[in-house]
CSV table of C-alpha atoms in Angstrom, one decimal:
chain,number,residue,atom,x,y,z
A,13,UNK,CA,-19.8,-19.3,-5.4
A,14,UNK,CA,-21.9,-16.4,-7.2
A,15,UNK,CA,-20.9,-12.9,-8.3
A,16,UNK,CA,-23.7,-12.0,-6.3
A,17,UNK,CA,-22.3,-13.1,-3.3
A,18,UNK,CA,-18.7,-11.6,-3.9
A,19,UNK,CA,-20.7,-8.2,-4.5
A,20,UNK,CA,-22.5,-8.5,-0.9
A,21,UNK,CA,-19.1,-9.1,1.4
A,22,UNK,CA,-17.7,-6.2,-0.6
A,23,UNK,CA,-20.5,-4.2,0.0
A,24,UNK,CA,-20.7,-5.2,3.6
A,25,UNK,CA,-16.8,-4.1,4.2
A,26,UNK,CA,-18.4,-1.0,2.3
A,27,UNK,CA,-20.8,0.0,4.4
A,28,UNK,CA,-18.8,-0.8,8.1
A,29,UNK,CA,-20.3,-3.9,8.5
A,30,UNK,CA,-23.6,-3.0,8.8
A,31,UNK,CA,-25.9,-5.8,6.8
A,32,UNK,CA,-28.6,-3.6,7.1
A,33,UNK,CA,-27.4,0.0,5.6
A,34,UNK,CA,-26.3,-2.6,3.0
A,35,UNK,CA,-29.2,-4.2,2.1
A,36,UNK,CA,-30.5,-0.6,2.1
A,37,UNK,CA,-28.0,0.3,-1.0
A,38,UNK,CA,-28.9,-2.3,-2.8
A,39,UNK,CA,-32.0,-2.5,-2.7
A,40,UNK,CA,-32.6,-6.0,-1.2
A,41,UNK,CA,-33.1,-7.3,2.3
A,42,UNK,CA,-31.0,-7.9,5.4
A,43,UNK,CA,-32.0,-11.7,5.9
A,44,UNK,CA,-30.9,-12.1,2.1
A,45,UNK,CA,-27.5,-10.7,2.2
A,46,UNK,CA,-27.2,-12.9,5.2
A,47,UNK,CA,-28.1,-16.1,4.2
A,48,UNK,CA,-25.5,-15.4,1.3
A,49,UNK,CA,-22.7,-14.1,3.3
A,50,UNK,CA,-23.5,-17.7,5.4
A,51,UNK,CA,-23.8,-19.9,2.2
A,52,UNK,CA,-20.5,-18.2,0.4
A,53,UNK,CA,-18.7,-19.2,4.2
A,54,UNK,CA,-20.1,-22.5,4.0
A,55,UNK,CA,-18.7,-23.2,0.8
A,56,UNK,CA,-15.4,-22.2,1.4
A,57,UNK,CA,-15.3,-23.6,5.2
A,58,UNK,CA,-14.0,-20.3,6.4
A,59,UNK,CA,-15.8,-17.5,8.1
A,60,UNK,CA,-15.0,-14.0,6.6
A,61,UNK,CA,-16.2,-12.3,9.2
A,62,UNK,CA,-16.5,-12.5,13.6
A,63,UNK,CA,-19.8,-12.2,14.9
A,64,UNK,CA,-21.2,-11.4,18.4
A,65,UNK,CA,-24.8,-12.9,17.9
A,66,UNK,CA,-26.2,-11.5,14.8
A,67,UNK,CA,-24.0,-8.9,14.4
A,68,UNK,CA,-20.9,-8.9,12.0
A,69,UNK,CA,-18.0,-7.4,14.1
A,70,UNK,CA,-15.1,-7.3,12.3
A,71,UNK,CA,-13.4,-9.3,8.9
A,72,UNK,CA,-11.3,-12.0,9.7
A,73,UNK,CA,-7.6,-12.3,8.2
A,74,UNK,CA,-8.7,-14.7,5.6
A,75,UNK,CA,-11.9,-12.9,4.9
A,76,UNK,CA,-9.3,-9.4,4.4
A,77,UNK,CA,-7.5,-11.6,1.8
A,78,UNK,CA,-10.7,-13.0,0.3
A,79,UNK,CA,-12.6,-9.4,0.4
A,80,UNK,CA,-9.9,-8.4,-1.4
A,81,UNK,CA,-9.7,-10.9,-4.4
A,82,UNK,CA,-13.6,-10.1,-4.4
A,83,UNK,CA,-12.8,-6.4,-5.3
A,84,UNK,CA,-10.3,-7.7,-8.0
A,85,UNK,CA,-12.7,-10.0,-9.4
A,86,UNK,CA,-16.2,-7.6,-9.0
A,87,UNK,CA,-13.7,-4.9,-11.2
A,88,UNK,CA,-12.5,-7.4,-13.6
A,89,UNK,CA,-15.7,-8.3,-14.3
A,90,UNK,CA,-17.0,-4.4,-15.0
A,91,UNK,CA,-13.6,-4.6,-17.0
A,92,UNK,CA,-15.1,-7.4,-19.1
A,93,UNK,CA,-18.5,-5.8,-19.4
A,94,UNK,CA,-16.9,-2.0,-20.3
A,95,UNK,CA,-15.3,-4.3,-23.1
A,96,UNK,CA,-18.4,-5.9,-24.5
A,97,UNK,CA,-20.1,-2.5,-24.3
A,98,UNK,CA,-17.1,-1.2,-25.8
A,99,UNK,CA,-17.3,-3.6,-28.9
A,100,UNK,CA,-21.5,-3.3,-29.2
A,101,UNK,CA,-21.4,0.3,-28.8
A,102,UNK,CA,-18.0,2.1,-30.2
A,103,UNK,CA,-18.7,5.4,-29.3
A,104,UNK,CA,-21.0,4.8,-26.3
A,105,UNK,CA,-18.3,3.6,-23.1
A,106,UNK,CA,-17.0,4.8,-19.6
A,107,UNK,CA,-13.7,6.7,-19.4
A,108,UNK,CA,-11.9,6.4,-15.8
A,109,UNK,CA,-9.1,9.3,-15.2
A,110,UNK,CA,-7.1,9.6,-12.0
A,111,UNK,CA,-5.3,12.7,-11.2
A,112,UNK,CA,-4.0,15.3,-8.9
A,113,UNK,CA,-6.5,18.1,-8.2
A,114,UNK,CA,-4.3,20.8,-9.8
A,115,UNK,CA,-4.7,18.9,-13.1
A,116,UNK,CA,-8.2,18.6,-12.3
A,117,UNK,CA,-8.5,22.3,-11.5
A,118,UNK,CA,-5.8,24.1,-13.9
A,119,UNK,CA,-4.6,21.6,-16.8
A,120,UNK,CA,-7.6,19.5,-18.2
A,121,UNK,CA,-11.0,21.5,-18.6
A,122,UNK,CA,-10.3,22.9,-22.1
A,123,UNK,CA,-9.2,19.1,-23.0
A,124,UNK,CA,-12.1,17.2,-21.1
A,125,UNK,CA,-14.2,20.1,-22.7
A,126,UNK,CA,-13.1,18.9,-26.6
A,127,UNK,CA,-13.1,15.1,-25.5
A,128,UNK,CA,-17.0,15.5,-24.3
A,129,UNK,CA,-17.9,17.7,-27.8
A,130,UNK,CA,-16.2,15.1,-29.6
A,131,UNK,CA,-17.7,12.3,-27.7
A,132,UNK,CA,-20.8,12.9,-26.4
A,133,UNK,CA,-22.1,9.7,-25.2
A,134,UNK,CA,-18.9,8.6,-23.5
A,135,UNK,CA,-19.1,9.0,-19.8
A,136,UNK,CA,-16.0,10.9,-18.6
A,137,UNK,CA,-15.1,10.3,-14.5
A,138,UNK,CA,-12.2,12.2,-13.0
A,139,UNK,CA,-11.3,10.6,-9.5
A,140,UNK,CA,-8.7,13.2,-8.1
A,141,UNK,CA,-5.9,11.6,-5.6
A,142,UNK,CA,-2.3,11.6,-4.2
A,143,UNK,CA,0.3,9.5,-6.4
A,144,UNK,CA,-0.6,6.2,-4.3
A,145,UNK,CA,-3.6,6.4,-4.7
A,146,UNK,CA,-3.6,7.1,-8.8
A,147,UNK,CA,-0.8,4.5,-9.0
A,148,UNK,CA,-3.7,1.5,-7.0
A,149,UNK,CA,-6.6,2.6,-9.2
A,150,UNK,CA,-4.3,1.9,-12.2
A,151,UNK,CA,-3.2,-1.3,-10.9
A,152,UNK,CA,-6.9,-2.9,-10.0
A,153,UNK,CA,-8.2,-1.6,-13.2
A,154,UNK,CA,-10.4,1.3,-11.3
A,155,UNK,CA,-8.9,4.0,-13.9
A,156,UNK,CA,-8.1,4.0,-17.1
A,157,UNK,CA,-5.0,6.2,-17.1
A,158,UNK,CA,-3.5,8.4,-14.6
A,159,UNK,CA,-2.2,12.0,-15.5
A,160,UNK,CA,0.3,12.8,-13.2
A,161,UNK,CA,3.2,15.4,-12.9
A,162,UNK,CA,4.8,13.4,-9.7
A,163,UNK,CA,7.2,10.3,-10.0
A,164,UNK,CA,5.0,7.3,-10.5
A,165,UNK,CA,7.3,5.4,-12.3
A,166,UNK,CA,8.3,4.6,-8.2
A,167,UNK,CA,5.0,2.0,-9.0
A,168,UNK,CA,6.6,-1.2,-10.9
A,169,UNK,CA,3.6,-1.8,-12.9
A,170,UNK,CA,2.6,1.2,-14.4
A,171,UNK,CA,4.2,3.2,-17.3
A,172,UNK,CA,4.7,7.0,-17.7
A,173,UNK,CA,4.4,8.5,-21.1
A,174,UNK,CA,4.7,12.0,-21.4
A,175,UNK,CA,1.8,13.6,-21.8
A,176,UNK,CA,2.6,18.2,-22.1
A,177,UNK,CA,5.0,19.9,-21.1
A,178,UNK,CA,4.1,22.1,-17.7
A,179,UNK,CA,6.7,25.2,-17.5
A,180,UNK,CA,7.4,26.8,-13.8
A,181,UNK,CA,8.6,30.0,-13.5
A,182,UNK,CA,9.9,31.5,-10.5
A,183,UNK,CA,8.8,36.0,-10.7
A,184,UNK,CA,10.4,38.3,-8.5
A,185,UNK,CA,9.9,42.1,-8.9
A,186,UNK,CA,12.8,43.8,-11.3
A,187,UNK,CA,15.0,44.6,-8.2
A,188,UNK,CA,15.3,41.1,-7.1
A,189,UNK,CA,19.0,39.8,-7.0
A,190,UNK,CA,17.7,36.7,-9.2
A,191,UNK,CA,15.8,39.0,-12.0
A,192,UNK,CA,19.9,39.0,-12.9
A,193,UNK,CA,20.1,35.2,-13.7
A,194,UNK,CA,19.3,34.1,-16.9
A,195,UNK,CA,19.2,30.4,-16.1
């Protein structure tokens, strides 16, 4: 079993099952990604995916499961690569941050702008989502941290430090029967 060949199902599920849009992405041909997708099934005696002559029709249950572990294992391995580079190159590296788009929007320019004067030659990527979804690219190691103003401790694995403080106000005209409440 190769990397290579993890990459390609991956890839395949990617790109709808289409071997050739695939082969177009990276740069390498159909009959390759073929043969590999056939020698990985061999191997394991299990077809990932149905087929109606040449073409790929859907994944199979146990190619789901294995497609899956491929994604865990492909990000692992960028995990393991970030760390080298990380270890060669101290001030060089990839930063991963998920959050909500009113972060995005509202709370973190003036603190991505310092990060990026301070760091120049780190790559900073913001991947904006719901709670789910910040809570899954935490867990397969797709972001480094999330910033979050929602409940994500509801997610077993992940932590929440605090981070700021964000203040809500509710503002009513001077007339307005709460303009008289103090709390």
């Amino acid at each position: 079993m190769k990397l290579q060949q993890l990459k390609y199902i991956v890839e395949v599920v990617n790109h709808n099952l289409n071997v050739s849009a695939t082969a177009e992405s990276l740069y390498t041909s159909q009959p390759g990604i073929s043969k590999q997708v056939r020698l990985l099934e061999d191997e394991l005696g299990i077809q990932i995916f149905e087929r109606s002559g040449k073409h790929l029709t859907q994944v199979t249950n146990a190619g789901e499961d294995i497609v899956r572990i491929s994604q865990e294992i492909l990000s692992r391995v960028e995990s393991i690569k970030a760390v080298a580079g990380e270890h060669t190159h101290p001030e060089m590296g990839t930063l991963n941050i998920s959050t909500t788009h009113t972060q995005a929007r509202y709370a973190l320019p003036e603190v991505i702008k310092g990060f990026t004067a301070r760091y120049p030659k780190v790559s900073l990527h913001m991947h904006q989502g719901t709670p789910s979804q910040m809570s899954e690219a935490i867990a397969k190691g797709t972001a480094n941290f999330a910033i979050a103003t929602e409940a994500l401790h509801l997610y077993q694995d992940a932590i929440m430090l605090p981070c700021y403080h964000w203040n809500r106000s509710i503002v009513v005209p001077k007339d307005h029967p709460l303009a008289q409440k103090t709390t």
